[in-house]
Every structure is written in C-alpha cells, then in structure tokens.
Amino acid sequence: MTDVPRKLEFVLLCALLFVLPNFEAPKNICIALFVLVWTARRLFAWRFHPRRPDAIEVAAIGMLAAAYASTLVNWPLQNGFKGAMDTLKYVAVFWFIYRGGYIEHQHRILVYRATVGILAGLGLGV
C-alpha cells in the first residue's frame, strides 16, 4: 500500500509533462496535484532533507530571478505577472523532478511523455 503514493506521483508527473506545452487549465491542475502529492509523500515518510542548492539549482534560481527582474523592469505589462508566474511553475516542476529521486528508467519515461506532449502540441498548432 505504501507504493501507491509513489505511483500516483509518477502518473501525475507524466500527465503534467504531457499537457505542459499545450493546455493551460489541465497544466495548472496537474501542477497543483503533483506538488501536493510530492510534498505529502516526503513529509509523511520523513524523507525531506533540506540541503544547500547545487550549481544546477542556483542556475534555475537565477532564471527565476531574471524573469521577475524582467517583469518589473518592463512594468506595466498587459498580462501582469503571468510570464514570471509561468517561469515559477516551470522551475518548481524542474526542482521537484531534480530532487524527486527518480531512477534512470523513470527519467526516460518522463522524456517520452514530454516529447509526445510537444508533438501533440505541434499537431494542434498545425
């Protein structure tokens, strides 16, 4: 029974990577559910160990800071903070995958799901 939250987390992540390039509402729902399950699974299992960010995480934080700085410099924008909030979502999903402890086989599946989502988006665009 303890395997169910781990499988649910991975299924939600696969669904998120599929809809990420295409659909706004399902993307937000999948992000919220994935973050909730990811966080709950680690908190209830007491497996969340804070650590200092490494170079890759510092680069992601820098990307997030650049998005917010660009938004503030170019204010007022027609869409407000939408671009910066989208960057926050993408950086958060990256960080959850990066710190998720997934094995190589799962990373390969995630790449396939993202690729299929991108190809589906290109198909919709055409």
PDB file of C-alpha atoms in Angstrom:
ATOM      1  CA  MET A   1       0.000   0.000   0.000  1.00  0.00           C
ATOM      2  CA  THR A   2       2.931   2.359   0.545  1.00  0.00           C
ATOM      3  CA  ASP A   3       3.753   2.075  -3.149  1.00  0.00           C
ATOM      4  CA  VAL A   4       0.506   3.794  -4.185  1.00  0.00           C
ATOM      5  CA  PRO A   5       1.565   7.406  -3.394  1.00  0.00           C
ATOM      6  CA  ARG A   6       4.840   6.922  -5.280  1.00  0.00           C
ATOM      7  CA  LYS A   7       2.999   5.561  -8.330  1.00  0.00           C
ATOM      8  CA  LEU A   8       0.383   8.332  -8.122  1.00  0.00           C
ATOM      9  CA  GLU A   9       3.138  10.937  -8.005  1.00  0.00           C
ATOM     10  CA  PHE A  10       4.790   9.485 -11.109  1.00  0.00           C
ATOM     11  CA  VAL A  11       1.490   9.216 -13.019  1.00  0.00           C
ATOM     12  CA  LEU A  12       0.665  12.847 -12.183  1.00  0.00           C
ATOM     13  CA  LEU A  13       4.118  13.904 -13.340  1.00  0.00           C
ATOM     14  CA  CYS A  14       3.678  12.022 -16.627  1.00  0.00           C
ATOM     15  CA  ALA A  15       0.280  13.679 -17.131  1.00  0.00           C
ATOM     16  CA  LEU A  16       1.781  17.073 -16.332  1.00  0.00           C
ATOM     17  CA  LEU A  17       4.610  16.663 -18.824  1.00  0.00           C
ATOM     18  CA  PHE A  18       2.116  15.629 -21.492  1.00  0.00           C
ATOM     19  CA  VAL A  19      -0.168  18.676 -21.051  1.00  0.00           C
ATOM     20  CA  LEU A  20       2.574  21.185 -20.148  1.00  0.00           C
ATOM     21  CA  PRO A  21       3.196  22.560 -23.659  1.00  0.00           C
ATOM     22  CA  ASN A  22      -0.463  22.562 -24.723  1.00  0.00           C
ATOM     23  CA  PHE A  23      -3.239  23.242 -22.246  1.00  0.00           C
ATOM     24  CA  GLU A  24      -3.402  25.921 -19.550  1.00  0.00           C
ATOM     25  CA  ALA A  25      -6.147  24.620 -17.228  1.00  0.00           C
ATOM     26  CA  PRO A  26      -5.040  20.959 -17.137  1.00  0.00           C
ATOM     27  CA  LYS A  27      -1.463  22.160 -16.638  1.00  0.00           C
ATOM     28  CA  ASN A  28      -2.421  24.127 -13.530  1.00  0.00           C
ATOM     29  CA  ILE A  29      -4.484  21.236 -12.149  1.00  0.00           C
ATOM     30  CA  CYS A  30      -1.697  18.728 -12.748  1.00  0.00           C
ATOM     31  CA  ILE A  31       0.920  21.025 -11.206  1.00  0.00           C
ATOM     32  CA  ALA A  32      -1.197  21.534  -8.085  1.00  0.00           C
ATOM     33  CA  LEU A  33      -1.937  17.824  -7.671  1.00  0.00           C
ATOM     34  CA  PHE A  34       1.656  16.797  -8.368  1.00  0.00           C
ATOM     35  CA  VAL A  35       3.110  19.303  -5.888  1.00  0.00           C
ATOM     36  CA  LEU A  36       0.576  18.236  -3.265  1.00  0.00           C
ATOM     37  CA  VAL A  37       1.335  14.506  -3.661  1.00  0.00           C
ATOM     38  CA  TRP A  38       5.117  15.094  -3.933  1.00  0.00           C
ATOM     39  CA  THR A  39       5.205  17.172  -0.771  1.00  0.00           C
ATOM     40  CA  ALA A  40       2.825  14.961   1.206  1.00  0.00           C
ATOM     41  CA  ARG A  41       4.716  11.795   0.306  1.00  0.00           C
ATOM     42  CA  ARG A  42       8.006  13.227   1.521  1.00  0.00           C
ATOM     43  CA  LEU A  43       6.594  14.823   4.660  1.00  0.00           C
ATOM     44  CA  PHE A  44       4.691  11.722   5.756  1.00  0.00           C
ATOM     45  CA  ALA A  45       7.677   9.476   5.045  1.00  0.00           C
ATOM     46  CA  TRP A  46      10.056  11.951   6.758  1.00  0.00           C
ATOM     47  CA  ARG A  47      12.275  11.798   3.689  1.00  0.00           C
ATOM     48  CA  PHE A  48      12.518  15.504   3.004  1.00  0.00           C
ATOM     49  CA  HIS A  49      16.032  16.641   3.825  1.00  0.00           C
ATOM     50  CA  PRO A  50      16.800  20.285   3.161  1.00  0.00           C
ATOM     51  CA  ARG A  51      20.222  20.880   1.644  1.00  0.00           C
ATOM     52  CA  ARG A  52      22.111  23.675   0.024  1.00  0.00           C
ATOM     53  CA  PRO A  53      21.362  24.215  -3.653  1.00  0.00           C
ATOM     54  CA  ASP A  54      23.942  22.894  -6.090  1.00  0.00           C
ATOM     55  CA  ALA A  55      25.073  24.658  -9.280  1.00  0.00           C
ATOM     56  CA  ILE A  56      22.103  23.468 -11.350  1.00  0.00           C
ATOM     57  CA  GLU A  57      19.616  24.664  -8.745  1.00  0.00           C
ATOM     58  CA  VAL A  58      21.411  28.019  -8.483  1.00  0.00           C
ATOM     59  CA  ALA A  59      21.068  28.383 -12.270  1.00  0.00           C
ATOM     60  CA  ALA A  60      17.319  27.663 -12.005  1.00  0.00           C
ATOM     61  CA  ILE A  61      17.002  30.245  -9.222  1.00  0.00           C
ATOM     62  CA  GLY A  62      18.909  32.705 -11.423  1.00  0.00           C
ATOM     63  CA  MET A  63      16.486  32.060 -14.283  1.00  0.00           C
ATOM     64  CA  LEU A  64      13.580  32.737 -11.929  1.00  0.00           C
ATOM     65  CA  ALA A  65      15.208  35.944 -10.664  1.00  0.00           C
ATOM     66  CA  ALA A  66      15.815  37.103 -14.250  1.00  0.00           C
ATOM     67  CA  ALA A  67      12.161  36.500 -15.147  1.00  0.00           C
ATOM     68  CA  TYR A  68      10.957  38.562 -12.206  1.00  0.00           C
ATOM     69  CA  ALA A  69      13.521  41.312 -12.839  1.00  0.00           C
ATOM     70  CA  SER A  70      12.469  41.495 -16.492  1.00  0.00           C
ATOM     71  CA  THR A  71       8.822  41.688 -15.482  1.00  0.00           C
ATOM     72  CA  LEU A  72       9.487  44.508 -13.015  1.00  0.00           C
ATOM     73  CA  VAL A  73      11.685  46.483 -15.420  1.00  0.00           C
ATOM     74  CA  ASN A  74       9.103  46.284 -18.196  1.00  0.00           C
ATOM     75  CA  TRP A  75       6.119  47.007 -15.948  1.00  0.00           C
ATOM     76  CA  PRO A  76       3.225  47.634 -16.627  1.00  0.00           C
ATOM     77  CA  LEU A  77       2.642  44.633 -18.842  1.00  0.00           C
ATOM     78  CA  GLN A  78      -0.628  43.654 -20.441  1.00  0.00           C
ATOM     79  CA  ASN A  79      -0.630  40.237 -18.740  1.00  0.00           C
ATOM     80  CA  GLY A  80       0.899  41.392 -15.453  1.00  0.00           C
ATOM     81  CA  PHE A  81       2.978  38.720 -13.716  1.00  0.00           C
ATOM     82  CA  LYS A  82       1.761  35.841 -15.931  1.00  0.00           C
ATOM     83  CA  GLY A  83       5.147  35.262 -17.580  1.00  0.00           C
ATOM     84  CA  ALA A  84       7.008  35.333 -14.287  1.00  0.00           C
ATOM     85  CA  MET A  85       4.450  33.010 -12.696  1.00  0.00           C
ATOM     86  CA  ASP A  86       4.797  30.572 -15.599  1.00  0.00           C
ATOM     87  CA  THR A  87       8.562  30.616 -15.083  1.00  0.00           C
ATOM     88  CA  LEU A  88       7.997  29.903 -11.391  1.00  0.00           C
ATOM     89  CA  LYS A  89       5.823  26.898 -12.288  1.00  0.00           C
ATOM     90  CA  TYR A  90       8.421  25.510 -14.687  1.00  0.00           C
ATOM     91  CA  VAL A  91      11.290  25.998 -12.246  1.00  0.00           C
ATOM     92  CA  ALA A  92       9.249  24.353  -9.477  1.00  0.00           C
ATOM     93  CA  VAL A  93       8.436  21.341 -11.672  1.00  0.00           C
ATOM     94  CA  PHE A  94      12.115  21.078 -12.645  1.00  0.00           C
ATOM     95  CA  TRP A  95      13.146  21.230  -8.992  1.00  0.00           C
ATOM     96  CA  PHE A  96      10.633  18.554  -7.983  1.00  0.00           C
ATOM     97  CA  ILE A  97      11.904  16.272 -10.744  1.00  0.00           C
ATOM     98  CA  TYR A  98      15.532  17.065  -9.903  1.00  0.00           C
ATOM     99  CA  ARG A  99      15.038  16.315  -6.220  1.00  0.00           C
ATOM    100  CA  GLY A 100      12.471  13.570  -6.790  1.00  0.00           C
ATOM    101  CA  GLY A 101      14.856  10.642  -6.599  1.00  0.00           C
ATOM    102  CA  TYR A 102      13.586   9.072  -9.807  1.00  0.00           C
ATOM    103  CA  ILE A 103      15.596   6.286 -11.405  1.00  0.00           C
ATOM    104  CA  GLU A 104      17.011   6.398 -14.935  1.00  0.00           C
ATOM    105  CA  HIS A 105      14.163   4.343 -16.393  1.00  0.00           C
ATOM    106  CA  GLN A 106      11.632   6.794 -14.953  1.00  0.00           C
ATOM    107  CA  HIS A 107      13.574   9.745 -16.382  1.00  0.00           C
ATOM    108  CA  ARG A 108      13.413   8.090 -19.797  1.00  0.00           C
ATOM    109  CA  ILE A 109       9.634   7.669 -19.478  1.00  0.00           C
ATOM    110  CA  LEU A 110       9.318  11.331 -18.477  1.00  0.00           C
ATOM    111  CA  VAL A 111      11.263  12.416 -21.563  1.00  0.00           C
ATOM    112  CA  TYR A 112       8.986  10.281 -23.750  1.00  0.00           C
ATOM    113  CA  ARG A 113       5.860  11.824 -22.182  1.00  0.00           C
ATOM    114  CA  ALA A 114       7.179  15.342 -22.678  1.00  0.00           C
ATOM    115  CA  THR A 115       8.125  14.555 -26.289  1.00  0.00           C
ATOM    116  CA  VAL A 116       4.681  13.142 -27.057  1.00  0.00           C
ATOM    117  CA  GLY A 117       3.115  16.251 -25.467  1.00  0.00           C
ATOM    118  CA  ILE A 118       5.266  18.545 -27.599  1.00  0.00           C
ATOM    119  CA  LEU A 119       4.439  16.605 -30.762  1.00  0.00           C
ATOM    120  CA  ALA A 120       0.741  16.716 -29.882  1.00  0.00           C
ATOM    121  CA  GLY A 121       1.031  20.471 -29.400  1.00  0.00           C
ATOM    122  CA  LEU A 122       2.704  20.840 -32.777  1.00  0.00           C
ATOM    123  CA  GLY A 123      -0.100  18.779 -34.305  1.00  0.00           C
ATOM    124  CA  LEU A 124      -2.702  21.026 -32.699  1.00  0.00           C
ATOM    125  CA  GLY A 125      -0.847  24.106 -33.899  1.00  0.00           C
ATOM    126  CA  VAL A 126      -0.722  22.905 -37.477  1.00  0.00           C
TER     127      VAL A 126
END
